[in-house]
XYZ file of C-alpha atoms in Angstrom:
529
model
C 26.605 -19.421 -7.245
C 28.361 -17.259 -4.608
C 27.723 -18.196 -0.961
C 26.629 -15.272 1.202
C 26.481 -15.038 5.002
C 24.260 -12.359 6.519
C 24.453 -11.190 10.131
C 21.121 -9.541 10.990
C 21.075 -6.652 13.416
C 18.238 -6.315 15.942
C 16.902 -3.234 14.165
C 16.279 -5.242 10.985
C 14.383 -8.034 12.758
C 12.230 -5.549 14.669
C 11.378 -3.510 11.603
C 10.654 -6.580 9.461
C 10.091 -9.743 11.541
C 9.604 -11.838 8.390
C 12.876 -10.818 6.745
C 14.797 -14.030 7.558
C 13.164 -15.838 4.668
C 13.902 -12.891 2.398
C 17.661 -13.362 2.902
C 17.410 -17.147 2.631
C 15.877 -17.192 -0.839
C 18.924 -19.098 -2.178
C 20.399 -22.373 -0.924
C 23.866 -20.830 -0.784
C 22.833 -18.108 1.676
C 23.200 -18.298 5.436
C 21.623 -16.020 8.052
C 23.345 -15.695 11.442
C 21.465 -14.659 14.580
C 23.791 -13.782 17.472
C 23.251 -13.970 21.215
C 23.519 -10.176 21.368
C 20.567 -9.833 18.991
C 18.543 -12.426 20.923
C 19.160 -10.502 24.152
C 18.139 -7.193 22.588
C 14.931 -8.735 21.199
C 14.163 -10.066 24.665
C 14.609 -6.589 26.114
C 12.348 -5.024 23.471
C 9.506 -7.558 23.561
C 7.702 -5.905 26.469
C 6.982 -2.719 24.526
C 7.250 -3.650 20.831
C 4.949 -6.211 19.212
C 7.339 -6.507 16.272
C 10.070 -7.765 18.601
C 7.662 -10.414 19.855
C 6.875 -11.356 16.246
C 10.584 -11.699 15.474
C 11.098 -13.911 18.549
C 8.181 -16.117 17.502
C 9.585 -16.468 13.990
C 13.015 -17.498 15.313
C 11.405 -19.939 17.753
C 9.421 -21.439 14.890
C 12.642 -22.328 13.049
C 14.212 -23.694 16.244
C 11.142 -25.832 17.017
C 11.223 -27.279 13.516
C 14.780 -28.482 14.191
C 14.636 -29.052 17.947
C 16.532 -32.382 17.890
C 19.407 -30.866 15.949
C 19.855 -27.956 18.338
C 19.538 -30.169 21.434
C 22.396 -32.413 20.320
C 24.859 -29.710 19.227
C 27.020 -27.272 21.130
C 26.791 -23.686 19.940
C 30.289 -23.843 18.425
C 29.346 -26.975 16.509
C 26.297 -25.496 14.789
C 26.411 -25.539 11.012
C 22.915 -24.190 10.456
C 19.620 -25.709 9.392
C 17.948 -25.393 6.014
C 14.589 -23.685 6.452
C 12.988 -25.350 3.447
C 13.520 -26.887 0.007
C 15.524 -24.521 -2.156
C 16.042 -22.184 0.803
C 19.171 -21.167 2.677
C 20.472 -21.991 6.162
C 19.726 -20.364 9.506
C 22.477 -20.478 12.117
C 23.255 -19.020 15.554
C 26.573 -17.743 16.843
C 27.975 -16.720 20.192
C 31.413 -16.048 21.593
C 31.717 -16.109 25.369
C 34.938 -14.108 25.256
C 33.009 -11.052 24.136
C 31.908 -9.079 27.175
C 29.695 -6.032 27.188
C 30.175 -2.697 28.887
C 33.759 -1.595 28.300
C 35.886 -0.695 25.338
C 38.546 -3.194 26.435
C 36.029 -6.006 26.037
C 36.210 -5.686 22.256
C 39.842 -6.269 21.270
C 40.630 -5.618 17.665
C 37.542 -3.462 17.125
C 38.052 0.127 16.070
C 35.842 2.294 18.284
C 34.895 5.905 17.752
C 32.966 8.248 19.995
C 29.335 7.514 18.949
C 29.941 3.775 19.406
C 31.217 4.003 22.983
C 27.676 4.376 24.314
C 26.466 1.403 22.253
C 28.593 -1.584 23.335
C 26.217 -4.060 21.678
C 26.976 -2.500 18.297
C 30.676 -3.068 18.869
C 29.965 -6.571 20.150
C 28.035 -7.494 17.025
C 30.848 -6.290 14.783
C 33.312 -8.268 16.918
C 31.174 -11.398 16.482
C 31.238 -10.876 12.720
C 35.042 -10.727 12.864
C 35.236 -13.798 15.122
C 32.935 -15.798 12.846
C 34.909 -14.783 9.764
C 38.152 -15.934 11.375
C 36.837 -19.203 12.837
C 34.935 -20.261 9.710
C 37.418 -18.919 7.169
C 34.499 -17.004 5.707
C 35.122 -13.820 3.745
C 31.667 -13.200 2.218
C 30.105 -11.804 5.398
C 27.698 -8.900 5.371
C 26.133 -7.147 8.353
C 22.559 -6.035 7.640
C 21.414 -3.123 9.770
C 19.052 -0.166 9.723
C 21.525 1.899 11.729
C 23.653 3.976 9.353
C 26.288 4.600 12.029
C 26.617 0.886 12.716
C 26.964 0.180 8.990
C 29.810 2.712 8.800
C 31.337 1.315 11.984
C 31.331 -2.222 10.534
C 32.910 -1.135 7.239
C 35.680 0.713 9.097
C 36.408 -2.583 10.865
C 36.654 -4.562 7.643
C 33.135 -6.044 7.679
C 30.951 -5.382 4.680
C 27.632 -3.847 5.732
C 24.435 -2.835 4.072
C 21.979 -0.279 5.360
C 18.600 -1.934 4.950
C 15.992 0.753 4.602
C 12.638 0.336 6.203
C 9.863 -0.616 3.843
C 9.607 2.971 2.746
C 7.815 3.675 -0.488
C 8.598 6.272 -3.106
C 5.363 8.313 -3.360
C 6.194 9.248 -6.938
C 5.854 5.597 -7.960
C 2.336 5.565 -6.519
C 1.116 8.517 -8.545
C -0.303 6.579 -11.435
C -3.615 6.816 -13.187
C -2.877 6.275 -16.837
C -0.155 5.881 -19.462
C -0.245 7.474 -22.892
C 0.821 6.510 -26.381
C 1.072 8.568 -29.565
C 1.524 5.806 -32.138
C -1.185 6.338 -34.786
C -0.522 2.875 -36.228
C -1.274 1.229 -32.873
C -4.531 3.152 -32.529
C -5.576 2.095 -36.028
C -4.640 -1.473 -35.143
C -6.945 -1.348 -32.123
C -9.777 0.005 -34.257
C -9.175 -2.697 -36.845
C -9.444 -5.476 -34.259
C -12.805 -4.000 -33.272
C -14.340 -3.952 -36.761
C -16.557 -6.965 -36.038
C -17.908 -5.297 -32.909
C -17.468 -1.498 -33.055
C -19.111 -1.084 -29.658
C -16.357 -3.092 -28.002
C -12.831 -1.864 -28.704
C -10.428 -4.556 -27.543
C -6.818 -5.654 -28.100
C -4.697 -8.236 -26.312
C -1.424 -7.018 -24.800
C 0.278 -9.861 -26.658
C -0.470 -7.948 -29.875
C 1.181 -4.750 -28.641
C 4.929 -4.226 -28.924
C 5.454 -1.148 -26.776
C 7.753 -0.633 -23.748
C 4.991 0.904 -21.619
C 3.042 -2.359 -21.363
C 5.383 -3.471 -18.534
C 4.227 -0.450 -16.513
C 0.538 -1.371 -16.512
C -1.215 -2.448 -13.338
C -4.745 -3.740 -12.923
C -7.462 -1.287 -14.024
C -4.990 1.349 -15.157
C -5.955 3.399 -18.193
C -4.185 3.832 -21.505
C -4.863 7.013 -23.467
C -4.230 7.675 -27.148
C -2.650 11.118 -26.984
C -3.295 13.359 -29.974
C -2.207 17.031 -29.871
C -5.750 18.058 -28.914
C -5.973 15.383 -26.200
C -2.593 16.470 -24.846
C -3.806 20.050 -24.476
C -6.997 18.974 -22.721
C -5.065 16.686 -20.364
C -2.660 19.515 -19.509
C -5.673 21.572 -18.426
C -7.139 18.632 -16.501
C -10.196 18.457 -18.736
C -12.192 15.420 -19.752
C -11.324 13.804 -23.064
C -13.179 11.782 -25.665
C -14.160 8.253 -24.663
C -12.802 7.034 -28.005
C -9.245 7.650 -26.829
C -9.464 5.831 -23.464
C -8.811 2.145 -22.799
C -8.818 0.273 -19.483
C -6.330 -2.511 -18.777
C -8.223 -5.691 -17.843
C -5.648 -7.805 -16.002
C -7.786 -10.958 -16.103
C -8.030 -10.799 -19.890
C -4.561 -9.252 -20.271
C -6.045 -6.822 -22.743
C -6.952 -3.191 -23.294
C -10.693 -2.646 -23.370
C -12.337 0.508 -24.683
C -14.616 2.305 -22.238
C -18.318 2.944 -23.035
C -19.050 5.984 -25.161
C -21.347 7.677 -22.641
C -20.725 9.242 -19.231
C -21.696 7.534 -16.009
C -24.042 9.942 -14.236
C -24.279 9.864 -10.450
C -27.599 10.514 -8.713
C -29.106 11.519 -12.073
C -27.287 14.868 -12.100
C -23.588 14.661 -11.247
C -21.125 14.219 -14.109
C -17.311 14.036 -13.984
C -15.647 17.436 -14.215
C -12.069 16.416 -14.979
C -10.083 13.520 -16.406
C -9.391 11.878 -13.031
C -13.075 11.909 -12.098
C -13.912 10.529 -15.524
C -11.481 7.618 -15.090
C -12.524 6.702 -11.571
C -16.166 6.480 -12.619
C -15.190 4.239 -15.508
C -13.460 1.870 -13.096
C -16.575 1.839 -10.948
C -18.729 1.084 -13.983
C -16.382 -1.807 -14.813
C -17.145 -3.348 -11.413
C -13.946 -2.387 -9.567
C -14.775 -2.643 -5.848
C -11.781 -0.930 -4.252
C -11.131 2.627 -5.419
C -8.055 4.334 -4.000
C -7.898 8.091 -4.639
C -4.779 10.056 -3.756
C -4.142 13.700 -4.394
C -4.040 17.138 -2.863
C -6.830 19.268 -1.476
C -9.218 20.805 -3.974
C -8.841 18.140 -6.658
C -12.451 16.954 -6.363
C -11.727 13.479 -4.996
C -13.786 13.824 -1.797
C -16.778 15.305 -3.605
C -16.762 12.580 -6.231
C -16.276 9.645 -3.843
C -18.960 10.972 -1.495
C -21.376 11.323 -4.426
C -20.461 7.850 -5.671
C -20.972 6.318 -2.243
C -24.379 7.976 -1.780
C -25.328 6.957 -5.325
C -24.685 3.304 -4.505
C -26.491 3.408 -1.159
C -29.586 5.139 -2.579
C -29.697 2.746 -5.506
C -29.392 -0.317 -3.267
C -32.053 0.852 -0.862
C -34.417 1.503 -3.751
C -33.704 -1.943 -5.169
C -34.155 -3.502 -1.748
C -37.348 -1.635 -0.960
C -38.306 -0.135 2.358
C -41.302 -2.353 3.199
C -41.915 -3.069 6.880
C -41.345 -6.780 6.299
C -37.682 -6.034 5.648
C -37.081 -3.792 8.645
C -35.065 -6.481 10.433
C -32.505 -6.562 7.591
C -29.708 -3.987 8.045
C -29.943 -1.254 5.437
C -26.917 -0.528 3.220
C -25.087 2.505 4.608
C -22.194 4.714 3.546
C -19.879 4.222 6.522
C -17.167 6.859 6.791
C -14.047 6.390 8.924
C -11.006 8.464 9.727
C -8.168 8.475 12.231
C -8.605 10.921 15.094
C -5.246 12.655 15.450
C -4.361 16.145 16.578
C -3.624 18.494 13.698
C -0.358 20.465 13.874
C 0.158 19.087 17.409
C -2.683 21.008 19.048
C -4.468 19.563 22.058
C -8.217 20.173 22.349
C -8.817 18.185 25.518
C -11.854 16.031 26.142
C -14.624 16.482 23.579
C -18.164 16.200 24.966
C -21.136 14.610 23.234
C -21.984 11.411 21.391
C -19.372 9.313 19.593
C -20.031 10.917 16.191
C -19.875 14.400 17.739
C -16.397 13.711 19.109
C -14.995 13.015 15.635
C -17.175 15.375 13.570
C -14.451 18.004 13.192
C -12.161 15.390 11.633
C -14.647 14.888 8.782
C -14.502 18.509 7.642
C -13.881 17.475 4.008
C -16.966 15.263 3.921
C -19.014 17.774 5.956
C -18.126 20.569 3.515
C -18.895 18.534 0.397
C -22.054 16.862 1.703
C -24.414 19.901 1.320
C -23.045 20.558 -2.163
C -23.787 16.994 -3.249
C -27.238 16.969 -1.645
C -28.250 20.359 -3.032
C -27.160 19.237 -6.478
C -29.400 16.170 -6.416
C -32.338 17.734 -4.495
C -32.545 14.914 -1.932
C -32.019 16.864 1.271
C -35.487 16.049 2.574
C -34.832 12.316 2.437
C -31.122 12.147 3.218
C -30.476 15.303 5.252
C -29.339 18.744 4.140
C -26.089 18.709 6.151
C -23.841 15.946 7.448
C -24.890 16.418 11.073
C -28.567 16.222 10.045
C -27.924 13.158 7.903
C -26.237 11.093 10.624
C -28.994 11.932 13.140
C -31.845 10.765 10.899
C -33.688 7.494 11.407
C -32.342 4.829 9.034
C -29.494 7.224 8.161
C -27.858 6.806 4.777
C -24.432 7.814 6.107
C -22.505 7.365 9.356
C -19.168 8.705 10.650
C -16.868 6.975 13.095
C -13.312 6.962 14.375
C -11.257 4.207 12.769
C -10.777 2.613 16.185
C -14.441 1.578 16.114
C -13.715 -0.884 13.309
C -12.488 -3.557 15.696
C -15.387 -5.986 16.054
C -17.684 -3.985 13.760
C -20.071 -5.817 11.430
C -20.999 -4.618 7.966
C -24.305 -5.167 6.205
C -24.347 -6.532 2.648
C -24.088 -3.571 0.302
C -22.385 -1.238 2.781
C -19.783 1.115 1.326
C -16.731 1.884 3.483
C -15.140 5.278 2.910
C -11.811 5.907 4.671
C -10.848 9.569 4.679
C -7.303 10.847 5.309
C -5.849 7.380 4.727
C -2.323 8.756 5.042
C -2.917 9.160 8.807
C -3.404 5.427 9.276
C -0.529 3.127 10.154
C -0.081 0.094 7.915
C -1.528 -2.315 10.524
C -4.605 -0.114 10.979
C -5.179 0.074 7.226
C -4.883 -3.714 7.044
C -7.552 -4.066 9.740
C -9.823 -1.575 7.974
C -9.505 -3.163 4.547
C -10.143 -6.633 5.959
C -13.512 -5.634 7.455
C -15.444 -5.026 4.271
C -17.092 -8.061 2.737
C -19.850 -7.723 0.153
C -19.538 -4.002 -0.496
C -17.004 -1.495 -1.770
C -14.105 0.258 -0.098
C -13.068 3.807 -1.028
C -9.817 5.188 0.403
C -8.971 8.889 0.124
C -5.871 10.764 1.145
C -2.792 12.749 0.319
C 0.589 11.170 1.093
C 2.199 14.627 1.275
C 0.053 15.816 4.213
C -0.090 13.843 7.453
C -0.832 14.681 11.085
C -0.075 11.346 12.741
C 3.447 11.452 14.206
C 3.764 7.675 13.750
C 3.721 7.897 9.951
C 5.375 9.921 7.225
C 5.154 10.455 3.483
C 6.773 7.114 2.633
C 5.472 4.955 5.456
C 1.714 5.175 6.010
C -1.358 3.037 5.458
C -2.411 4.727 2.223
C 1.051 4.399 0.655
C 1.368 0.744 1.674
C -2.123 -0.067 0.355
C -1.307 1.491 -3.008
C 2.095 -0.199 -3.159
C 0.566 -3.625 -2.442
C -1.874 -3.176 -5.340
C 0.952 -2.200 -7.679
C 3.190 -5.087 -6.627
C 0.473 -7.738 -6.828
C -0.325 -6.581 -10.367
C 3.319 -6.862 -11.392
C 3.583 -10.287 -9.752
C 0.401 -11.556 -11.394
C 1.594 -10.379 -14.798
C 5.096 -11.776 -14.296
C 6.768 -8.405 -14.860
C 10.485 -8.700 -14.116
C 12.684 -6.283 -12.237
C 14.889 -5.788 -15.295
C 11.815 -4.693 -17.279
C 10.440 -2.321 -14.650
C 12.468 -0.777 -11.829
C 9.286 -0.311 -9.765
C 9.089 -4.089 -9.182
C 9.967 -4.770 -5.524
C 11.316 -8.309 -5.426
C 11.825 -8.349 -1.652
C 8.200 -7.366 -1.084
C 6.967 -9.962 -3.555
C 9.055 -12.760 -2.037
C 7.696 -12.060 1.428
C 4.067 -11.512 0.520
C 3.355 -13.547 -2.615
C 5.661 -16.529 -2.167
C 2.789 -19.060 -2.065
C 0.376 -17.130 -4.292
C -0.377 -18.288 -7.818
C -0.174 -15.800 -10.680
C -3.869 -16.263 -11.449
C -4.897 -15.549 -7.860
C -2.654 -12.482 -7.854
C -4.420 -11.186 -10.972
C -7.781 -11.781 -9.335
C -6.760 -9.820 -6.237
C -5.427 -7.003 -8.397
C -8.632 -6.837 -10.438
C -10.587 -5.744 -7.346
C -8.733 -2.421 -7.075
C -8.079 0.725 -9.045
C -5.553 3.458 -8.232
C -6.227 7.072 -9.083
C -4.050 10.114 -8.605
C -5.899 13.435 -8.643
C -3.434 15.914 -10.015
C -5.397 18.914 -11.259
C -6.934 21.296 -8.762
C -10.500 22.532 -9.123
C -10.121 25.799 -7.273
C -9.455 29.512 -7.416
C -6.027 30.398 -8.902
C -4.947 32.123 -5.651
C -5.543 28.957 -3.659
C -3.870 26.874 -6.354
C -0.806 29.125 -6.089
C -0.672 28.561 -2.318
C -0.921 24.785 -2.620
C 1.749 24.549 -5.297
C 4.319 27.068 -4.130
C 4.014 27.776 -0.392
């Protein structure tokens, strides 16, 4: 096995404080932390929590091997193994390398952009010094700075540009896979002959390449020519052709032959709505809905949330003896950010009034849902009426109010515009819900928060984690599916059993709303402008 030595740049440790273990996944690997990097982390710790996390991680390894480091001079260090089967962590310094002038870096090719970044030159010089003193040729500098990577290569040091944990949005847009094999469909029907009401087939009995693509609670559709036409138009299809992947049973399970009806009146209008209600009926507690405006996701999730709250309150009863028990509530959250960079100044009023304009999607859909089910008198005819009522069925709040918040059993959390949340904020939000459901809505192609983008936001990271934990639980290999992120899995699931991973995955369902329920003129604008 080839020995590899990685020099980590400060940018890599700040972006991903846990990455040391990622590079030390083999015993033959060595990670080098230089004094230049340690100094830069020290300078960044005052304003960047990730720098502080990186410093703590490095200190953890040093504390584990304190006696070794106390008895060795820096030029005598050979590195310490961070764990059984893991690689070696080492530190390197060269006192002859000074900072501040070009002359301080003999033998290093400098070009104009590098002159203002002496630490970059110093790090490359340390790589060269280490290579010469240790007779080591397999050195690679890992950086997130493309210029520094080029600079290192020009000086004879191999370098790799480590991208941030960006996510390809196209890999998140999954709702179902299709197959056209008539023989497979007949095979499924044959396995169900003893119990026609329960169509079921184990994945072990299916020899198709698409089975490696499946994640927990994804749907598989038998695509006939008629079904294909209906899917192209975004219409609902026959229940007989739809199967849900049950990751705990590792099998495809046919969905019930009747529609789930919300609030006694609301039925799914398109395929995506049909599938998301089937996941809810199967007991999936975390429903993640991504897609553009006008696809019906907000209307459906609002109706589903109200359906659950009304049902639970009816089951619970409203007798005076239970007044001290918190009532289940649909609790809606969003991130208050300025849209298109506008500043509206201080907003007067109560807390919910300050964020009301950020819930325009829910506010617009709320009267339509209520008028459809004829419950305005009890719930409120508009969103502002509903949140002002005694024992309100719905509440709205800025996502910042989650810190320290308590949830009643049976509460439903609905996070709107999830793409405007940073990953850490989404983690906090998702960790708050206990004995209820969490619905997350958003569109990764439209964001207003300057701290996120299409590939790096809370919604995208949430969806990616669900996909990766499903692959890990199923044991899907990278060579079988290019969407498998081994680096992510090594960092996050290293101590997680496959069975526990499947259980986590079974809680969630991903849905991508593709087809727009709107006027053709508006559809044209969304697609082509």
